[in-house]
Amino acid sequence: MLITRIVHATLGIMMLASITACGTLQTAPPDIINRTPDHVQASLVRVTVTSQNYIFHRPWQQRPPVTHTAIGVVVAGGQVLVNASIVANQRYIELETLDTQEKQPGRVAVVDYEANLALVEPVNAAFSTDRTPFALSDDAGIGEHLTVLQVKPDGDIISASGEITSVELGVYSLNNYFLTYRVNSSLQYRFNNQTLPVVKADGLAGLVLRHNAAGQTIEVIAAPVIRHFLLDARNGDYEGFPTAGFHFGQTLDPQLRRYIEVPDPIEGIYVQKVIKGGPADRAGLQAGDVITRIGAHELFNTGQYQDPLYGKTSAVHLIRTLAQVGDRITFTVYRDGALLPLDVILDHRRPDEYLVPPYIVDQAPEYLIVGGMVLQELSMPYLREYGNDWVTDAPIHLLYYQQNQDYLNGEEAREKIVIVTEVIPTPYTIGYENLNNVVVAKVNGKAIGKLGDVRTALASPLNGFHKIELRQHPRVLYLDPKELPMIDQIITQRYRIPIPPLGMDNKPMHPDRGSIQPDTNTAGE
C-alpha cells in the first residue's frame, strides 16, 4: 500500500469503458427499475465531448477524434460535475439540458485526473440560471441503498437502486486509491453515458466509477471524495488531493516485528521508504519508523484505522481525502524504543515531480529529433502504448524505472529518464536504424537528467562531434553536427515530421515551412 500517489498512465486508455455498452434495452425486475421525478431533469445535463488523444510512440501524431457523452450533475455555482476521463484531451464540449434540449458550448473549469472528477461550465453563464443544483448527501455506509440515475436518449430518467455491500479504498483512474462504495445492483439500461450520477434520498452520493455486469457490482466514487474536490475547487485555486510522501507496509509478520524491535503492545505501519523532498522527509520521518497514530487516529498493524462510519479503513483515506493540501498533521512515530511526534505538512505531488510521470494530459508530448533519433522522457503514457499487457510487453529495463522510481538512489537519481524511442530511417542513420528504447546517460560528457539537458549539451560538441552515451548497446554513438541540418531536411520532406528546435533561438522545422533550404545533393534521396 502506498501513501504516495502511485499513478500510471495515459488518459486515452483510462477506464472509460467501465460504464459504456451497447444501446439495447434489457428488462429488469420492477423493484429495481423506477422512474425518477421530472424535477430531477433540471439538475442533470447531458455533456457531449469530442476529444483527440496523442500517440506517445509517435509524439507528433494524434489519434482520430472520438465523441463521448456523459450525464453531468449541476452543482453550486452552475457548474456541471462529470468524470475527468471524459474531458481528457478534449477539443469541444457541448452541454444540453434534458428538459428543454437547450445546447451551449462548455469548457473545463477544474479537473483532477487522479480522483477522476471534473467541473465543466457553460461559456454563457445564463445557461445555468434555471438549473437546480444537486446538494451533496451525507456519507453513506454499508447496508444503505443508493440509486443510479440513467438517462434515455429522449431525456427520460430511469433509476436503478442497490445496497452498499462494502466501503473501502478502490482503484480510481491512474491507479490512485480513494474511497469507493460497492453497490449490489446492475445497470439494466445502458445508453453509452460515461458519467452516471448516484443519489441517496435527494442528495448526490457519488458518480459511477465502473460497472461489473457479470458480478452485478457497481463501484461508486464516494461522497467524501467529491466533497473534498468541490471544496478545493470552490476556493478558486485548486490544489488537488494531498500526499505525505512515503511508502509503508503492515506489521503483522512476527519476524519483521522482531527484526525492527517493535514490542507487542505497539501497533502501526512500517515505513519502507521516505520520498526525498516530500512532506514526510521534510518532517523528519525515516525508513524503519513505525507510525502508530495519524492525528487523533490510532493505527492497526493492518495499516487501517477505526472510522466511525465505515469501520476499519485504510490510513490512506486519512491523508488523501479527509485532509487538505497544507494541513499540518501530527504523526506519532515509534523509533529506537521511544514514541515521538512529527508534524507533517501535507502537499500535492504533481505528475511532473515523478521520475516517470504517471500521466500527461491536455498537452502534446515533448520530443526531440537529433540525427534521426527520436528522444523522449519516459512516461506512463509511453509504456501504456504497449497495450493492455504493457506490464509484460513493455521493455523490462523501462519498467524497472517505473516500478522502482521512488527507490532509486545515487547514480540512478535524476529528474527524468530520457530514452531514444526510435530512429527515423535516412541515408545517415544506416547501422543504427533499428535502435529503440535505450536510455541516454550522457551527451557530450554531460549527464542527462531531463530532455532539456540534451539541448544544453548539444551546444558543446566534443572534438567536432556529438558523443551520445547510452546505458544499453551500442553504448556510444557519434554524430557529425554539420550533418544534422541535412538529416532534418530529409525527415521533414520525406516523412513530413516536424522537427522541434534544439536551441532556444531556433525555430522548429515544419514539413510545410522548413527553416533550412533544401540541399541539392540530398533533397532527392
Short mmCIF file of C-alpha atoms in Angstrom, two decimals:
data_model
loop_
_atom_site.label_atom_id
_atom_site.label_comp_id
_atom_site.label_asym_id
_atom_site.label_seq_id
_atom_site.Cartn_x
_atom_site.Cartn_y
_atom_site.Cartn_z
CA MET A 1 0.00 0.00 0.00
CA LEU A 2 1.25 3.44 -0.78
CA ILE A 3 0.65 6.82 0.78
CA THR A 4 2.23 8.38 -2.28
CA ARG A 5 0.16 8.58 -5.39
CA ILE A 6 1.23 5.66 -7.50
CA VAL A 7 -0.21 6.86 -10.72
CA HIS A 8 0.31 5.33 -14.08
CA ALA A 9 -0.85 6.34 -17.32
CA THR A 10 -2.21 7.90 -20.34
CA LEU A 11 -5.72 9.19 -20.15
CA GLY A 12 -6.51 7.96 -23.61
CA ILE A 13 -6.94 4.45 -22.19
CA MET A 14 -8.36 5.27 -18.78
CA MET A 15 -11.27 3.19 -17.64
CA LEU A 16 -13.87 4.88 -19.80
CA ALA A 17 -15.33 1.60 -20.95
CA SER A 18 -16.39 0.64 -17.46
CA ILE A 19 -19.86 2.08 -17.84
CA THR A 20 -20.28 2.14 -21.60
CA ALA A 21 -22.03 -0.50 -23.60
CA CYS A 22 -24.46 -1.09 -26.39
CA GLY A 23 -27.70 0.81 -26.70
CA THR A 24 -30.02 -2.17 -26.44
CA LEU A 25 -32.54 -2.30 -23.63
CA GLN A 26 -32.89 -5.20 -21.24
CA THR A 27 -35.77 -5.96 -18.94
CA ALA A 28 -35.27 -5.64 -15.20
CA PRO A 29 -37.20 -6.53 -12.05
CA PRO A 30 -39.83 -3.87 -11.25
CA ASP A 31 -38.46 -3.38 -7.73
CA ILE A 32 -35.10 -2.25 -9.12
CA ILE A 33 -36.03 0.00 -12.05
CA ASN A 34 -38.17 3.03 -11.31
CA ARG A 35 -38.93 6.30 -13.00
CA THR A 36 -37.45 9.37 -11.35
CA PRO A 37 -39.48 12.55 -10.70
CA ASP A 38 -39.37 15.02 -13.57
CA HIS A 39 -37.88 17.80 -11.41
CA VAL A 40 -34.60 15.86 -11.32
CA GLN A 41 -34.16 16.70 -15.01
CA ALA A 42 -33.39 20.29 -14.04
CA SER A 43 -30.39 19.05 -12.05
CA LEU A 44 -28.84 16.94 -14.80
CA VAL A 45 -27.13 17.94 -18.04
CA ARG A 46 -26.07 15.85 -21.00
CA VAL A 47 -22.40 16.52 -21.73
CA THR A 48 -21.02 15.65 -25.17
CA VAL A 49 -17.25 15.77 -25.57
CA THR A 50 -15.09 15.39 -28.66
CA SER A 51 -11.53 14.50 -27.75
CA GLN A 52 -8.34 13.57 -29.56
CA ASN A 53 -5.57 11.67 -27.81
CA TYR A 54 -1.87 11.76 -28.57
CA ILE A 55 0.18 8.77 -29.75
CA PHE A 56 3.16 8.62 -27.42
CA HIS A 57 5.09 6.25 -29.68
CA ARG A 58 4.61 8.85 -32.43
CA PRO A 59 4.55 12.08 -30.39
CA TRP A 60 3.95 14.25 -33.45
CA GLN A 61 0.69 12.41 -34.25
CA GLN A 62 -2.80 12.24 -32.75
CA ARG A 63 -5.44 9.56 -32.92
CA PRO A 64 -8.71 10.21 -34.77
CA PRO A 65 -11.23 12.31 -32.82
CA VAL A 66 -13.82 10.43 -30.76
CA THR A 67 -17.06 11.63 -29.18
CA HIS A 68 -18.46 10.50 -25.83
CA THR A 69 -21.44 11.53 -23.75
CA ALA A 70 -21.96 11.85 -20.01
CA ILE A 71 -24.79 12.73 -17.66
CA GLY A 72 -23.38 15.54 -15.56
CA VAL A 73 -24.72 16.87 -12.28
CA VAL A 74 -25.38 20.58 -11.75
CA VAL A 75 -23.68 21.74 -8.55
CA ALA A 76 -23.48 25.07 -6.74
CA GLY A 77 -22.37 27.90 -9.00
CA GLY A 78 -23.98 26.41 -12.10
CA GLN A 79 -21.04 24.16 -12.92
CA VAL A 80 -21.51 20.55 -14.03
CA LEU A 81 -19.76 17.65 -12.30
CA VAL A 82 -18.54 14.78 -14.51
CA ASN A 83 -15.83 12.13 -14.55
CA ALA A 84 -12.47 13.61 -15.54
CA SER A 85 -11.83 10.79 -18.01
CA ILE A 86 -14.38 12.16 -20.46
CA VAL A 87 -12.74 15.61 -20.76
CA ALA A 88 -9.16 14.38 -21.18
CA ASN A 89 -7.58 15.88 -24.31
CA GLN A 90 -10.93 17.45 -25.18
CA ARG A 91 -11.37 19.53 -28.31
CA TYR A 92 -15.01 20.56 -27.95
CA ILE A 93 -17.61 20.32 -25.17
CA GLU A 94 -21.36 20.77 -25.57
CA LEU A 95 -23.89 20.96 -22.73
CA GLU A 96 -27.57 20.11 -23.25
CA THR A 97 -30.47 20.40 -20.82
CA LEU A 98 -32.64 17.30 -20.54
CA ASP A 99 -35.98 19.07 -20.22
CA THR A 100 -35.67 21.86 -22.82
CA GLN A 101 -32.89 20.40 -25.04
CA GLU A 102 -31.13 23.77 -24.96
CA LYS A 103 -27.50 23.48 -26.06
CA GLN A 104 -24.49 25.55 -25.12
CA PRO A 105 -20.71 25.19 -25.64
CA GLY A 106 -18.84 24.33 -22.47
CA ARG A 107 -15.31 24.44 -21.11
CA VAL A 108 -13.36 22.73 -18.35
CA ALA A 109 -13.23 24.79 -15.16
CA VAL A 110 -11.41 22.36 -12.83
CA VAL A 111 -10.13 18.84 -13.45
CA ASP A 112 -8.44 16.22 -11.27
CA TYR A 113 -7.34 13.19 -13.27
CA GLU A 114 -6.28 11.32 -10.13
CA ALA A 115 -9.70 11.43 -8.47
CA ASN A 116 -11.40 11.19 -11.90
CA LEU A 117 -13.50 14.30 -11.27
CA ALA A 118 -14.02 17.46 -13.31
CA LEU A 119 -16.18 20.56 -13.34
CA VAL A 120 -17.45 21.84 -16.68
CA GLU A 121 -19.09 25.22 -17.08
CA PRO A 122 -21.13 26.78 -19.92
CA VAL A 123 -19.48 29.50 -21.95
CA ASN A 124 -22.63 31.57 -21.41
CA ALA A 125 -23.41 31.62 -17.68
CA ALA A 126 -27.10 32.29 -18.41
CA PHE A 127 -27.40 28.64 -19.45
CA SER A 128 -27.35 27.60 -15.77
CA THR A 129 -29.68 30.23 -14.32
CA ASP A 130 -32.76 27.98 -14.32
CA ARG A 131 -30.90 24.81 -13.36
CA THR A 132 -31.35 23.30 -9.89
CA PRO A 133 -28.07 22.39 -8.13
CA PHE A 134 -27.81 18.94 -6.60
CA ALA A 135 -26.77 19.11 -2.94
CA LEU A 136 -24.25 16.57 -1.71
CA SER A 137 -25.74 13.87 0.50
CA ASP A 138 -24.47 12.64 3.83
CA ASP A 139 -21.83 9.93 3.67
CA ALA A 140 -23.32 6.51 3.04
CA GLY A 141 -22.48 3.33 4.93
CA ILE A 142 -22.77 -0.40 4.48
CA GLY A 143 -26.38 -1.55 4.21
CA GLU A 144 -27.74 1.75 2.90
CA HIS A 145 -29.35 1.97 -0.52
CA LEU A 146 -28.13 4.16 -3.37
CA THR A 147 -29.83 4.92 -6.68
CA VAL A 148 -28.07 5.23 -10.04
CA LEU A 149 -29.71 7.65 -12.47
CA GLN A 150 -29.65 6.63 -16.12
CA VAL A 151 -30.91 8.85 -18.92
CA LYS A 152 -32.52 7.62 -22.10
CA PRO A 153 -31.76 9.36 -25.42
CA ASP A 154 -35.11 11.18 -25.22
CA GLY A 155 -34.22 12.64 -21.81
CA ASP A 156 -36.34 10.33 -19.66
CA ILE A 157 -34.62 9.31 -16.43
CA ILE A 158 -34.56 5.71 -15.23
CA SER A 159 -33.27 4.77 -11.78
CA ALA A 160 -31.66 1.55 -10.54
CA SER A 161 -31.28 1.01 -6.79
CA GLY A 162 -28.99 -1.26 -4.84
CA GLU A 163 -27.50 -1.87 -1.41
CA ILE A 164 -23.97 -0.87 -0.40
CA THR A 165 -22.13 -4.09 0.38
CA SER A 166 -18.72 -2.61 1.20
CA VAL A 167 -16.95 0.72 1.61
CA GLU A 168 -13.21 0.59 1.06
CA LEU A 169 -10.38 2.09 -0.93
CA GLY A 170 -10.61 1.20 -4.60
CA VAL A 171 -8.56 1.93 -7.69
CA TYR A 172 -9.67 5.12 -9.40
CA SER A 173 -8.20 6.34 -12.67
CA LEU A 174 -4.43 6.05 -12.99
CA ASN A 175 -4.21 3.53 -10.13
CA ASN A 176 -4.96 6.10 -7.45
CA TYR A 177 -6.69 4.76 -4.36
CA PHE A 178 -9.71 6.57 -2.95
CA LEU A 179 -12.83 5.64 -1.01
CA THR A 180 -15.31 3.59 -3.05
CA TYR A 181 -18.87 2.43 -2.46
CA ARG A 182 -19.58 -1.03 -3.85
CA VAL A 183 -23.27 -1.37 -4.67
CA ASN A 184 -25.01 -4.66 -5.36
CA SER A 185 -27.01 -3.79 -8.46
CA SER A 186 -26.78 -3.73 -12.23
CA LEU A 187 -27.30 -1.17 -14.95
CA GLN A 188 -30.08 -2.78 -16.93
CA TYR A 189 -30.36 0.22 -19.23
CA ARG A 190 -27.17 1.49 -20.85
CA PHE A 191 -27.01 4.43 -23.17
CA ASN A 192 -23.26 4.92 -23.67
CA ASN A 193 -23.07 7.60 -20.98
CA GLN A 194 -19.69 7.73 -19.30
CA THR A 195 -20.82 9.62 -16.22
CA LEU A 196 -23.83 8.46 -14.23
CA PRO A 197 -24.97 10.19 -11.01
CA VAL A 198 -25.65 8.19 -7.86
CA VAL A 199 -28.08 9.62 -5.31
CA LYS A 200 -29.10 8.97 -1.72
CA ALA A 201 -32.54 10.35 -0.89
CA ASP A 202 -32.45 13.82 -2.52
CA GLY A 203 -28.69 14.32 -2.42
CA LEU A 204 -25.77 13.39 -4.65
CA ALA A 205 -23.94 10.41 -3.14
CA GLY A 206 -21.40 9.81 -5.90
CA LEU A 207 -20.65 9.10 -9.55
CA VAL A 208 -20.36 5.66 -11.11
CA LEU A 209 -16.70 4.70 -11.36
CA ARG A 210 -17.10 1.35 -13.10
CA HIS A 211 -19.67 -1.39 -13.53
CA ASN A 212 -19.15 -5.15 -13.46
CA ALA A 213 -22.13 -6.50 -15.37
CA ALA A 214 -21.24 -10.14 -14.72
CA GLY A 215 -20.90 -9.68 -10.97
CA GLN A 216 -23.74 -7.15 -10.67
CA THR A 217 -21.46 -4.75 -8.83
CA ILE A 218 -21.35 -1.00 -9.31
CA GLU A 219 -18.33 0.86 -7.94
CA VAL A 220 -19.08 4.45 -6.99
CA ILE A 221 -16.84 7.46 -6.34
CA ALA A 222 -17.76 8.11 -2.70
CA ALA A 223 -19.27 11.34 -1.40
CA PRO A 224 -16.22 12.26 0.78
CA VAL A 225 -14.02 12.29 -2.33
CA ILE A 226 -16.46 14.52 -4.22
CA ARG A 227 -16.83 16.78 -1.17
CA HIS A 228 -13.05 17.24 -0.99
CA PHE A 229 -12.90 18.04 -4.71
CA LEU A 230 -15.76 20.57 -4.64
CA LEU A 231 -14.45 22.30 -1.51
CA ASP A 232 -11.00 22.70 -3.02
CA ALA A 233 -12.42 23.88 -6.36
CA ARG A 234 -14.66 26.43 -4.64
CA ASN A 235 -11.64 28.28 -3.26
CA GLY A 236 -10.62 29.27 -6.78
CA ASP A 237 -7.06 27.94 -6.60
CA TYR A 238 -7.37 24.19 -6.93
CA GLU A 239 -4.53 22.33 -5.19
CA GLY A 240 -5.56 18.69 -5.55
CA PHE A 241 -5.52 15.76 -3.15
CA PRO A 242 -2.63 15.70 -0.65
CA THR A 243 0.07 13.14 -0.04
CA ALA A 244 2.57 12.63 2.76
CA GLY A 245 5.34 11.17 0.61
CA PHE A 246 6.22 7.74 1.97
CA HIS A 247 5.64 4.04 1.32
CA PHE A 248 4.52 1.75 4.10
CA GLY A 249 3.71 -1.86 4.89
CA GLN A 250 1.84 -3.84 7.51
CA THR A 251 3.45 -5.02 10.74
CA LEU A 252 1.65 -8.34 11.08
CA ASP A 253 4.70 -10.52 10.42
CA PRO A 254 6.25 -11.61 13.77
CA GLN A 255 9.69 -11.91 12.18
CA LEU A 256 9.51 -8.35 10.86
CA ARG A 257 8.47 -7.10 14.28
CA ARG A 258 11.43 -8.86 15.89
CA TYR A 259 13.78 -7.51 13.24
CA ILE A 260 12.70 -3.90 13.76
CA GLU A 261 12.44 -4.48 17.53
CA VAL A 262 8.83 -3.42 17.97
CA PRO A 263 7.26 -4.72 21.21
CA ASP A 264 3.89 -6.47 21.06
CA PRO A 265 1.80 -3.61 22.52
CA ILE A 266 2.90 -1.28 19.70
CA GLU A 267 0.67 -1.30 16.62
CA GLY A 268 1.14 0.70 13.46
CA ILE A 269 2.59 0.74 9.95
CA TYR A 270 6.21 0.17 8.93
CA VAL A 271 7.81 2.95 6.88
CA GLN A 272 9.55 1.30 3.94
CA LYS A 273 10.64 4.38 2.02
CA VAL A 274 10.51 8.14 2.53
CA ILE A 275 10.42 10.07 -0.72
CA LYS A 276 13.22 12.60 -0.81
CA GLY A 277 12.00 16.17 -0.55
CA GLY A 278 8.41 15.16 0.22
CA PRO A 279 6.31 16.22 3.23
CA ALA A 280 7.35 13.25 5.38
CA ASP A 281 11.02 13.77 4.54
CA ARG A 282 10.82 17.44 5.49
CA ALA A 283 9.18 16.45 8.79
CA GLY A 284 11.99 14.03 9.66
CA LEU A 285 10.26 10.68 9.05
CA GLN A 286 12.75 7.88 8.40
CA ALA A 287 12.65 4.47 6.77
CA GLY A 288 12.30 1.91 9.55
CA ASP A 289 9.99 4.07 11.67
CA VAL A 290 6.66 2.65 12.80
CA ILE A 291 3.78 5.13 12.64
CA THR A 292 1.37 4.33 15.46
CA ARG A 293 -1.01 7.28 15.11
CA ILE A 294 -2.02 9.81 12.45
CA GLY A 295 -3.64 12.81 14.07
CA ALA A 296 -6.18 11.52 16.57
CA HIS A 297 -6.47 8.10 14.94
CA GLU A 298 -4.60 5.07 16.22
CA LEU A 299 -3.39 2.70 13.51
CA PHE A 300 -3.67 -1.07 13.43
CA ASN A 301 -0.94 -3.42 12.23
CA THR A 302 -3.02 -3.88 9.08
CA GLY A 303 -2.49 -0.25 8.02
CA GLN A 304 -6.05 0.70 8.96
CA TYR A 305 -7.78 2.93 11.49
CA GLN A 306 -11.25 2.71 13.03
CA ASP A 307 -13.60 5.00 11.10
CA PRO A 308 -16.81 5.87 12.99
CA LEU A 309 -18.97 5.16 9.91
CA TYR A 310 -17.03 2.70 7.76
CA GLY A 311 -15.25 0.65 10.42
CA LYS A 312 -11.67 -0.39 9.68
CA THR A 313 -10.47 1.81 6.81
CA SER A 314 -7.08 2.30 5.17
CA ALA A 315 -4.90 5.01 6.68
CA VAL A 316 -4.51 6.37 3.15
CA HIS A 317 -8.03 7.80 3.46
CA LEU A 318 -6.97 9.93 6.42
CA ILE A 319 -4.36 11.71 4.35
CA ARG A 320 -5.65 11.68 0.80
CA THR A 321 -9.30 12.61 1.38
CA LEU A 322 -10.00 13.75 4.94
CA ALA A 323 -7.14 16.28 4.87
CA GLN A 324 -6.35 19.17 2.55
CA VAL A 325 -3.12 20.36 0.98
CA GLY A 326 -1.31 22.48 3.55
CA ASP A 327 -2.84 20.77 6.59
CA ARG A 328 -0.46 20.03 9.46
CA ILE A 329 -0.96 16.52 10.86
CA THR A 330 0.94 15.05 13.79
CA PHE A 331 2.35 11.57 13.20
CA THR A 332 3.24 9.59 16.32
CA VAL A 333 6.31 7.50 15.47
CA TYR A 334 7.97 4.62 17.30
CA ARG A 335 11.74 4.89 16.84
CA ASP A 336 14.63 3.48 18.89
CA GLY A 337 12.36 2.33 21.68
CA ALA A 338 10.51 5.63 22.13
CA LEU A 339 7.43 7.41 20.79
CA LEU A 340 7.94 10.84 19.28
CA PRO A 341 5.67 13.31 17.45
CA LEU A 342 6.39 14.56 13.93
CA ASP A 343 4.39 17.38 12.36
CA VAL A 344 3.84 16.66 8.67
CA ILE A 345 2.58 19.44 6.39
CA LEU A 346 0.76 17.71 3.55
CA ASP A 347 1.39 18.64 -0.05
CA HIS A 348 0.28 17.64 -3.53
CA ARG A 349 2.68 15.68 -5.71
CA ARG A 350 2.35 16.90 -9.28
CA PRO A 351 2.81 14.41 -12.13
CA ASP A 352 5.95 16.20 -13.31
CA GLU A 353 7.54 15.54 -9.90
CA TYR A 354 7.71 11.81 -10.61
CA LEU A 355 10.72 10.22 -12.25
CA VAL A 356 8.26 8.56 -14.63
CA PRO A 357 5.23 10.90 -14.90
CA PRO A 358 2.00 8.96 -14.31
CA TYR A 359 0.03 10.96 -16.86
CA ILE A 360 0.46 13.67 -19.46
CA VAL A 361 -2.90 15.11 -20.45
CA ASP A 362 -4.19 18.09 -22.41
CA GLN A 363 -0.77 18.76 -23.92
CA ALA A 364 1.35 17.28 -26.66
CA PRO A 365 4.20 15.01 -25.55
CA GLU A 366 7.58 16.70 -25.78
CA TYR A 367 10.25 15.20 -28.02
CA LEU A 368 13.48 16.00 -29.85
CA ILE A 369 14.90 14.60 -33.07
CA VAL A 370 18.70 14.51 -33.16
CA GLY A 371 20.36 12.95 -36.18
CA GLY A 372 17.18 10.97 -36.85
CA MET A 373 16.98 9.70 -33.27
CA VAL A 374 13.69 10.46 -31.52
CA LEU A 375 14.28 11.37 -27.87
CA GLN A 376 11.56 11.50 -25.21
CA GLU A 377 11.22 11.41 -21.46
CA LEU A 378 9.90 8.07 -20.22
CA SER A 379 6.30 8.30 -19.00
CA MET A 380 3.41 6.03 -18.15
CA PRO A 381 1.52 7.05 -21.31
CA TYR A 382 4.52 5.85 -23.31
CA LEU A 383 4.56 2.48 -21.51
CA ARG A 384 0.81 2.07 -21.91
CA GLU A 385 1.19 2.32 -25.68
CA TYR A 386 2.26 -1.33 -25.46
CA GLY A 387 -1.39 -2.25 -24.89
CA ASN A 388 -3.40 -3.83 -22.11
CA ASP A 389 -0.50 -6.16 -21.29
CA TRP A 390 2.05 -3.35 -21.08
CA VAL A 391 3.29 -4.66 -17.72
CA THR A 392 4.68 -7.71 -19.52
CA ASP A 393 5.09 -6.39 -23.07
CA ALA A 394 6.97 -3.14 -22.41
CA PRO A 395 10.79 -3.32 -22.26
CA ILE A 396 11.78 -4.66 -18.86
CA HIS A 397 14.53 -2.10 -18.27
CA LEU A 398 11.99 0.71 -18.75
CA LEU A 399 9.52 -0.99 -16.42
CA TYR A 400 12.30 -1.10 -13.84
CA TYR A 401 12.41 2.70 -13.70
CA GLN A 402 8.64 2.96 -13.47
CA GLN A 403 8.22 0.35 -10.75
CA ASN A 404 11.18 1.44 -8.62
CA GLN A 405 11.25 5.18 -9.23
CA ASP A 406 10.89 6.15 -5.56
CA TYR A 407 13.63 3.71 -4.51
CA LEU A 408 16.37 4.75 -6.93
CA ASN A 409 19.29 6.47 -5.26
CA GLY A 410 22.82 7.55 -6.02
CA GLU A 411 23.77 7.35 -9.68
CA GLU A 412 20.22 6.46 -10.73
CA ALA A 413 18.70 9.56 -9.10
CA ARG A 414 17.64 12.02 -11.80
CA GLU A 415 14.71 14.21 -12.72
CA LYS A 416 13.55 12.13 -15.70
CA ILE A 417 14.62 9.17 -17.83
CA VAL A 418 15.49 10.25 -21.38
CA ILE A 419 15.26 7.49 -23.96
CA VAL A 420 15.84 7.06 -27.68
CA THR A 421 12.42 5.73 -28.67
CA GLU A 422 13.23 5.05 -32.33
CA VAL A 423 15.40 6.10 -35.24
CA ILE A 424 13.82 7.57 -38.36
CA PRO A 425 15.47 5.93 -41.40
CA THR A 426 17.63 8.19 -43.57
CA PRO A 427 20.84 7.61 -45.53
CA TYR A 428 22.68 8.99 -42.49
CA THR A 429 21.22 6.52 -39.97
CA ILE A 430 22.32 3.30 -41.64
CA GLY A 431 23.69 0.96 -39.00
CA TYR A 432 21.53 2.07 -36.11
CA GLU A 433 18.11 2.42 -37.74
CA ASN A 434 16.71 -0.36 -35.50
CA LEU A 435 17.82 1.31 -32.29
CA ASN A 436 14.95 1.87 -29.84
CA ASN A 437 14.11 2.16 -26.15
CA VAL A 438 17.67 2.78 -25.00
CA VAL A 439 18.38 5.13 -22.09
CA VAL A 440 20.55 8.19 -22.71
CA ALA A 441 23.20 8.57 -19.99
CA LYS A 442 25.35 11.43 -21.31
CA VAL A 443 25.60 13.78 -24.26
CA ASN A 444 28.99 15.35 -24.92
CA GLY A 445 30.14 14.29 -21.47
CA LYS A 446 27.23 15.94 -19.65
CA ALA A 447 24.85 13.79 -17.58
CA ILE A 448 21.29 13.80 -18.90
CA GLY A 449 18.53 14.14 -16.30
CA LYS A 450 15.79 15.60 -18.49
CA LEU A 451 15.12 16.38 -22.12
CA GLY A 452 16.22 19.99 -21.71
CA ASP A 453 19.70 18.77 -20.75
CA VAL A 454 20.08 17.35 -24.25
CA ARG A 455 19.54 20.78 -25.79
CA THR A 456 22.14 22.28 -23.46
CA ALA A 457 24.71 19.54 -24.08
CA LEU A 458 24.38 19.74 -27.87
CA ALA A 459 25.68 23.30 -27.73
CA SER A 460 29.15 21.95 -26.86
CA PRO A 461 30.39 19.22 -29.25
CA LEU A 462 33.49 17.22 -28.31
CA ASN A 463 36.30 17.50 -30.86
CA GLY A 464 33.81 18.43 -33.56
CA PHE A 465 31.36 15.57 -32.88
CA HIS A 466 28.36 14.89 -30.67
CA LYS A 467 29.05 11.95 -28.38
CA ILE A 468 25.87 10.14 -27.25
CA GLU A 469 26.45 7.67 -24.39
CA LEU A 470 23.75 5.06 -23.79
CA ARG A 471 23.08 2.61 -20.97
CA GLN A 472 22.40 -0.22 -23.41
CA HIS A 473 24.03 -1.47 -26.61
CA PRO A 474 25.68 0.09 -28.62
CA ARG A 475 26.73 2.23 -25.63
CA VAL A 476 28.21 5.10 -27.69
CA LEU A 477 27.14 6.90 -30.86
CA TYR A 478 28.87 9.77 -32.66
CA LEU A 479 27.05 12.37 -34.74
CA ASP A 480 28.53 14.98 -37.04
CA PRO A 481 26.88 18.33 -36.15
CA LYS A 482 27.32 19.51 -39.75
CA GLU A 483 25.08 16.68 -40.98
CA LEU A 484 22.17 17.33 -38.60
CA PRO A 485 20.50 20.02 -40.75
CA MET A 486 20.60 17.73 -43.79
CA ILE A 487 19.11 14.85 -41.80
CA ASP A 488 16.35 17.12 -40.51
CA GLN A 489 15.61 18.30 -44.04
CA ILE A 490 15.21 14.72 -45.27
CA ILE A 491 12.88 13.87 -42.38
CA THR A 492 10.64 16.88 -42.93
CA GLN A 493 10.43 16.33 -46.68
CA ARG A 494 10.20 12.54 -46.78
CA TYR A 495 8.15 11.83 -43.65
CA ARG A 496 6.58 15.25 -43.04
CA ILE A 497 7.55 15.06 -39.37
CA PRO A 498 8.04 18.44 -37.63
CA ILE A 499 11.48 18.86 -36.08
CA PRO A 500 11.47 20.59 -32.66
CA PRO A 501 14.18 23.23 -32.19
CA LEU A 502 17.39 22.14 -30.48
CA GLY A 503 18.21 25.65 -29.30
CA MET A 504 16.18 28.37 -27.63
CA ASP A 505 16.73 30.72 -30.58
CA ASN A 506 15.95 28.15 -33.26
CA LYS A 507 12.61 27.91 -34.98
CA PRO A 508 11.03 24.46 -35.35
CA MET A 509 11.36 22.95 -38.79
CA HIS A 510 7.88 22.18 -40.12
CA PRO A 511 7.19 20.00 -43.17
CA ASP A 512 5.42 22.90 -44.88
CA ARG A 513 7.84 25.64 -43.90
CA GLY A 514 11.33 24.27 -43.39
CA SER A 515 13.78 26.69 -41.83
CA ILE A 516 16.64 25.25 -43.90
CA GLN A 517 16.85 25.45 -47.68
CA PRO A 518 16.99 22.07 -49.46
CA ASP A 519 20.45 20.78 -50.26
CA THR A 520 20.58 19.82 -53.95
CA ASN A 521 22.80 16.85 -53.09
CA THR A 522 20.36 15.33 -50.58
CA ALA A 523 16.87 16.58 -51.40
CA GLY A 524 16.23 13.77 -53.85
CA GLU A 525 17.32 10.93 -51.58
#
